[in-house]
XYZ file of N, CA and C in Angstrom:
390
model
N 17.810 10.029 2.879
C 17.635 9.272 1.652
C 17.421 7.803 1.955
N 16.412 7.121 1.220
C 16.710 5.664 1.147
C 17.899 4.981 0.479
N 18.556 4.020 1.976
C 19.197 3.628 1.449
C 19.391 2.744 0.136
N 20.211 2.515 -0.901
C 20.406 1.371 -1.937
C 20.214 0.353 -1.823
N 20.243 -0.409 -0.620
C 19.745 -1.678 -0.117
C 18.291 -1.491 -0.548
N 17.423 -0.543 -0.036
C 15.621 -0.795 -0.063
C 15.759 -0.678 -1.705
N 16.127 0.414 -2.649
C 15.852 0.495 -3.660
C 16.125 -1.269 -4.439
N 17.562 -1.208 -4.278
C 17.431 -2.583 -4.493
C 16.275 -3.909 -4.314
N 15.983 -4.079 -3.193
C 15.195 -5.152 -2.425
C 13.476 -4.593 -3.257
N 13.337 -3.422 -3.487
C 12.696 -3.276 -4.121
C 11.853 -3.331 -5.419
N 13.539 -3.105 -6.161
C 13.196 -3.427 -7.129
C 13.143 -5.405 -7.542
N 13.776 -5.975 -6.717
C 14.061 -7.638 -7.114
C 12.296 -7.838 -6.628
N 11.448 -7.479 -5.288
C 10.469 -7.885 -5.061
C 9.474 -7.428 -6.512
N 9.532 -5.879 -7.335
C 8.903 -5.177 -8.152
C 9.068 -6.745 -9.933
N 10.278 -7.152 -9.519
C 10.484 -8.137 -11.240
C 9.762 -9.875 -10.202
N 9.881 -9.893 -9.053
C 9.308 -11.312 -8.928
C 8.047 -11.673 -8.840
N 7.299 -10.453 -8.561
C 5.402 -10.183 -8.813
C 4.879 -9.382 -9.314
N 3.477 -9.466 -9.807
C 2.822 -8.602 -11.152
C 2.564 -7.593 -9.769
N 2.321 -6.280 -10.371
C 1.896 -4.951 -9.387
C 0.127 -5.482 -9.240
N -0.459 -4.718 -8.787
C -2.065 -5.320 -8.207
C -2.283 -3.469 -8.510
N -1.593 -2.570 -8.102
C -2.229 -1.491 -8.030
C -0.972 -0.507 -7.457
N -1.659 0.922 -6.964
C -0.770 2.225 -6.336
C -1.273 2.737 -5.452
N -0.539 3.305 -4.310
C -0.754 4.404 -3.593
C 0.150 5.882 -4.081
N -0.693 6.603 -3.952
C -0.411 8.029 -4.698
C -0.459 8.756 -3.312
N 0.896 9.490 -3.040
C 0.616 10.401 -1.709
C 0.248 11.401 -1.909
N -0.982 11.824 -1.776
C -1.871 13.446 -2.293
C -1.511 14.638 -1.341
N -1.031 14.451 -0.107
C -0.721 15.465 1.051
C 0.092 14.769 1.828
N 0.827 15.732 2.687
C 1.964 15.263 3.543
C 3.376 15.533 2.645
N 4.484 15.123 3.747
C 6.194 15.644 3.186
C 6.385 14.759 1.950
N 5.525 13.346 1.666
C 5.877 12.886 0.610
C 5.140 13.217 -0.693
N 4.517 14.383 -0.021
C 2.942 14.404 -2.002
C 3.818 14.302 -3.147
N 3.518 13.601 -4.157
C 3.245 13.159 -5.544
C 4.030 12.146 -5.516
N 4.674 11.494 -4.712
C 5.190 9.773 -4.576
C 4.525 8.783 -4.626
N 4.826 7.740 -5.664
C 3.699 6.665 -5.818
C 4.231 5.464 -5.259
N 3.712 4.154 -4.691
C 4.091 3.059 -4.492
C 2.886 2.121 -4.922
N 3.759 1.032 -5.223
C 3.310 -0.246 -5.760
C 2.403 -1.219 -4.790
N 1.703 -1.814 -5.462
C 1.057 -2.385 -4.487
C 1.327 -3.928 -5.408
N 1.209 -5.213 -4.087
C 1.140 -6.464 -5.294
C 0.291 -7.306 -4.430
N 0.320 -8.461 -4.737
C -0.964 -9.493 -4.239
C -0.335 -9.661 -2.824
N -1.127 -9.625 -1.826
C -1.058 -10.329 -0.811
C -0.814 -9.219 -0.019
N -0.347 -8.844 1.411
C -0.531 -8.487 2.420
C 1.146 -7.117 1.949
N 0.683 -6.008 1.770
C 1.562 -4.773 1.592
C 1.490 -4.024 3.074
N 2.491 -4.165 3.396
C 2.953 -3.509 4.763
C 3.134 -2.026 4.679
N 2.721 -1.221 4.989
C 3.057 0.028 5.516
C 3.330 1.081 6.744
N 4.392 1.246 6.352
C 5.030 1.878 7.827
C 6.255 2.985 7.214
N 7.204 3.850 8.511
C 8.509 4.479 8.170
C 9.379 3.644 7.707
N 9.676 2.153 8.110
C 10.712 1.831 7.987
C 11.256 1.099 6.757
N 12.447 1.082 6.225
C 12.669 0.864 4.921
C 12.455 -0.294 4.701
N 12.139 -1.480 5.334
C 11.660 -2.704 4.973
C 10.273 -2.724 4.946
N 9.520 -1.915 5.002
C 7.879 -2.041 4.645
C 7.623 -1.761 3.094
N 6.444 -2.542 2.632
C 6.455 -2.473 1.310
C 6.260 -0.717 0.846
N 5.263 -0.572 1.331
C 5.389 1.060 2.072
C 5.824 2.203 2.572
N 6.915 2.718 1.888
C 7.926 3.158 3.195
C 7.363 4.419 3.151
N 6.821 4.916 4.290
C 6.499 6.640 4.374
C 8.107 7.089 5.443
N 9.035 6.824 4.895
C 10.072 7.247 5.149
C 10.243 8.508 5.683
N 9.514 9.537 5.379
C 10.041 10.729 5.668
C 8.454 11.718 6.593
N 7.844 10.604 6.928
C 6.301 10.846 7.811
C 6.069 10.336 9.007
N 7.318 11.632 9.806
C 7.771 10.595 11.265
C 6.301 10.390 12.433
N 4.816 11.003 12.012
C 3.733 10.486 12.479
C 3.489 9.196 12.223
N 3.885 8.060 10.841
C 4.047 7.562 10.694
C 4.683 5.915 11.341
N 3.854 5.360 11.964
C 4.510 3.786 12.563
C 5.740 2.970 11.769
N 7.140 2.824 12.534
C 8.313 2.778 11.926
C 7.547 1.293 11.202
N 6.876 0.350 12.157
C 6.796 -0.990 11.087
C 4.511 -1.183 11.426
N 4.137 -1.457 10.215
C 2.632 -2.022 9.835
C 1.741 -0.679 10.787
N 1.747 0.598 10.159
C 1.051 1.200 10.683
C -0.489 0.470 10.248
N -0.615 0.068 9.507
C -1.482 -0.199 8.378
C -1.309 -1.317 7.440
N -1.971 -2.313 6.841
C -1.474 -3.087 5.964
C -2.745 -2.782 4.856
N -2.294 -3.272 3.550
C -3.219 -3.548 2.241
C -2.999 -4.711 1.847
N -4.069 -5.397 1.613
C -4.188 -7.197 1.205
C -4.882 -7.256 0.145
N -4.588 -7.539 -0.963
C -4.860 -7.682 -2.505
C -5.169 -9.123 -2.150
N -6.401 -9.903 -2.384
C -6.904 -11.120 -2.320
C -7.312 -11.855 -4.395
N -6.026 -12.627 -4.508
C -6.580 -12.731 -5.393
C -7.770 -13.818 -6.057
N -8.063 -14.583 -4.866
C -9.293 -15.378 -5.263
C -10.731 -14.409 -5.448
N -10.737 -13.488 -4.636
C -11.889 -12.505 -4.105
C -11.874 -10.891 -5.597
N -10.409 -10.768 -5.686
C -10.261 -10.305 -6.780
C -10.504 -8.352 -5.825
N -10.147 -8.549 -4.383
C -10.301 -6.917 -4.130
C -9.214 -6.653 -2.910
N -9.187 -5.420 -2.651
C -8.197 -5.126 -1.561
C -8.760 -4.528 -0.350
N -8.340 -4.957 0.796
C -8.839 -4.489 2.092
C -7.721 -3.622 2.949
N -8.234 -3.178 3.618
C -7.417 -1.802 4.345
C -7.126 -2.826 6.123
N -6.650 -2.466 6.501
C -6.330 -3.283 7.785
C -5.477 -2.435 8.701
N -5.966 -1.498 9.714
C -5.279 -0.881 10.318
C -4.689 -1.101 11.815
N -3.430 -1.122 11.643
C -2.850 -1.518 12.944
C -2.710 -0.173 14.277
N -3.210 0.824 13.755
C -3.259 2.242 14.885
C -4.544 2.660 14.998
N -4.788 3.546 15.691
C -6.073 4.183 16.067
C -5.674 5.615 14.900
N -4.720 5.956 14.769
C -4.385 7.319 13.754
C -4.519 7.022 12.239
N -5.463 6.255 11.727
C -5.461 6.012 10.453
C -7.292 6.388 10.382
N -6.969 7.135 8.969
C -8.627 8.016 8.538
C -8.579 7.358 7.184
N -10.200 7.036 7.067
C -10.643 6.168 5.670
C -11.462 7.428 5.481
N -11.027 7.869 4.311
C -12.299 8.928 3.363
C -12.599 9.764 4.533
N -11.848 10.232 5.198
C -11.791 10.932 6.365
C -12.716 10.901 7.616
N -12.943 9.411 8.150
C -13.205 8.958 8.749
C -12.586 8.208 9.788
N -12.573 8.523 10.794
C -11.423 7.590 11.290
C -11.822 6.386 11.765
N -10.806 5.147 11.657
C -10.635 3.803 12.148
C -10.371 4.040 13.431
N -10.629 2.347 13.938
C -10.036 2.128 15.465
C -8.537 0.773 14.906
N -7.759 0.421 15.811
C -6.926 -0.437 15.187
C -7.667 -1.527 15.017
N -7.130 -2.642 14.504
C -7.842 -3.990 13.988
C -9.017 -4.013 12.828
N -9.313 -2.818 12.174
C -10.864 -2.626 11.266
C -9.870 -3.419 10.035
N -10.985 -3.549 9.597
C -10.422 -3.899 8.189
C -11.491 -3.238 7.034
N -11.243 -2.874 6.136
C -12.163 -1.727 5.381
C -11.835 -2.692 3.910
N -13.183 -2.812 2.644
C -12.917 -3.112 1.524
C -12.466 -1.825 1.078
N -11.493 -1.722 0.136
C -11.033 -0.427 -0.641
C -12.043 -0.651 -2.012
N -11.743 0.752 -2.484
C -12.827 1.445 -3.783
C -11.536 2.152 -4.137
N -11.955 2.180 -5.711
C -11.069 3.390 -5.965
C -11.133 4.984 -5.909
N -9.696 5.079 -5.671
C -9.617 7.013 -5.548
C -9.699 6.861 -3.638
N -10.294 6.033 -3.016
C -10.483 6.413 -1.538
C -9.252 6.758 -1.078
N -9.233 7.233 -0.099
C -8.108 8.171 0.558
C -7.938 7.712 1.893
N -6.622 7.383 1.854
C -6.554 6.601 3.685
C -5.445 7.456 4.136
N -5.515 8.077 4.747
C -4.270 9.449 5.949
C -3.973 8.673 7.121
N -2.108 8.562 7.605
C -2.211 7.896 8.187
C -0.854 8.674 8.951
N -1.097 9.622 10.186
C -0.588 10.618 10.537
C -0.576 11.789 9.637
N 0.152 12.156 9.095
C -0.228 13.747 8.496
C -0.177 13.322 6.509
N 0.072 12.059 6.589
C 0.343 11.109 5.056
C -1.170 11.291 4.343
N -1.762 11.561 3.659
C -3.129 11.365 2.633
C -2.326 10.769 1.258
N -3.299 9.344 1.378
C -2.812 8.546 0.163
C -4.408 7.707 -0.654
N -3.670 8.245 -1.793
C -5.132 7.777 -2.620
C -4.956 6.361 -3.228
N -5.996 5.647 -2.949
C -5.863 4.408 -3.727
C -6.213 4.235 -4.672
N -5.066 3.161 -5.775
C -5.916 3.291 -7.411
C -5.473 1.488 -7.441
N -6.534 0.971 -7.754
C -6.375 -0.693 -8.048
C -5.939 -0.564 -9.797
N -5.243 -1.417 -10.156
C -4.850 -2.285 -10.970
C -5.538 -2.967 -11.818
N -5.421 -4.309 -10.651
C -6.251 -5.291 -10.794
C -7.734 -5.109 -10.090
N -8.769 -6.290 -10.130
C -9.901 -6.583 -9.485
C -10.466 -6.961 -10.513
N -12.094 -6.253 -10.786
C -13.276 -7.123 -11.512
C -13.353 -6.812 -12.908
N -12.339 -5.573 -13.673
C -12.051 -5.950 -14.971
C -10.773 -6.435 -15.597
N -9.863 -6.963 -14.555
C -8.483 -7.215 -14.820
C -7.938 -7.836 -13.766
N -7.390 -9.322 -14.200
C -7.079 -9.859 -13.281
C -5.112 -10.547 -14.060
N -4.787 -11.097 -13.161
C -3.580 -11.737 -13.796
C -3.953 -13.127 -13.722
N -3.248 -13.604 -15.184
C -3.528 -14.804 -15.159
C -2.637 -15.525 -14.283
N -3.736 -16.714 -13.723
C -2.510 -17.942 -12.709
C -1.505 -18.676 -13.051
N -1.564 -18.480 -15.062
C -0.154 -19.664 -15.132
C 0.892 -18.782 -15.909
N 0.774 -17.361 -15.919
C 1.842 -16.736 -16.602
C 3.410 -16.654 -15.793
């Protein structure tokens, strides 16, 4: 189980920034688990301090198998993979790529398939002085 600490830390990061978007886990030990995505650089990995936690997807890199970067001047999100075991639309990366995301695309990252759904971008943005 995750510990109460992440849920916690979670939820204080979930009330101090607007969400940007989700990852939906479509296959793997976690399918139908969603996570949040918010502006700026979303870490994903096993370990309970990643914004990401594939906690229970021990193919899975304990810290930044992968990151997602919500840019909000640019208004889109890029894929940024830190392993050679990460597949875009079932394609595979080398580490260091960085990929623009679309929606619905599907990034697997050991035996994990996670679909991306934006939020925000080019019909919805958050305003800068709310």
């Amino acid at each position: 189980l995750i510990p109460d600490r992440h849920k916690q830390e979670t939820y204080e990061k979930a009330t101090n920034q607007k969400l940007t978007g989700w990852l939906v886990c479509i296959s793997g030990i976690m399918e139908g688990d969603s996570f949040t995505l918010f502006a700026g650089d979303n870490h994903i990995g096993r370990d309970t301090n990643m914004d990401v936690c594939l906690y229970k997807e021990p193919s899975v890199s304990r810290y930044d198998h992968a990151i997602i970067t919500y840019d909000n001047v640019y208004s889109c999100f890029t894929l940024h993979t830190n392993s050679d075991s990460v597949l875009y639309n079932n394609k595979a990366l080398s580490s260091g790529q960085h990929i623009k995301l679309n929606t619905h695309d599907r990034i697997t990252l050991g035996s994990c398939t996670l679909s991306f759904i934006p939020f925000c971008g080019e019909h919805f943005q958050w305003d800068e002085e709310e």
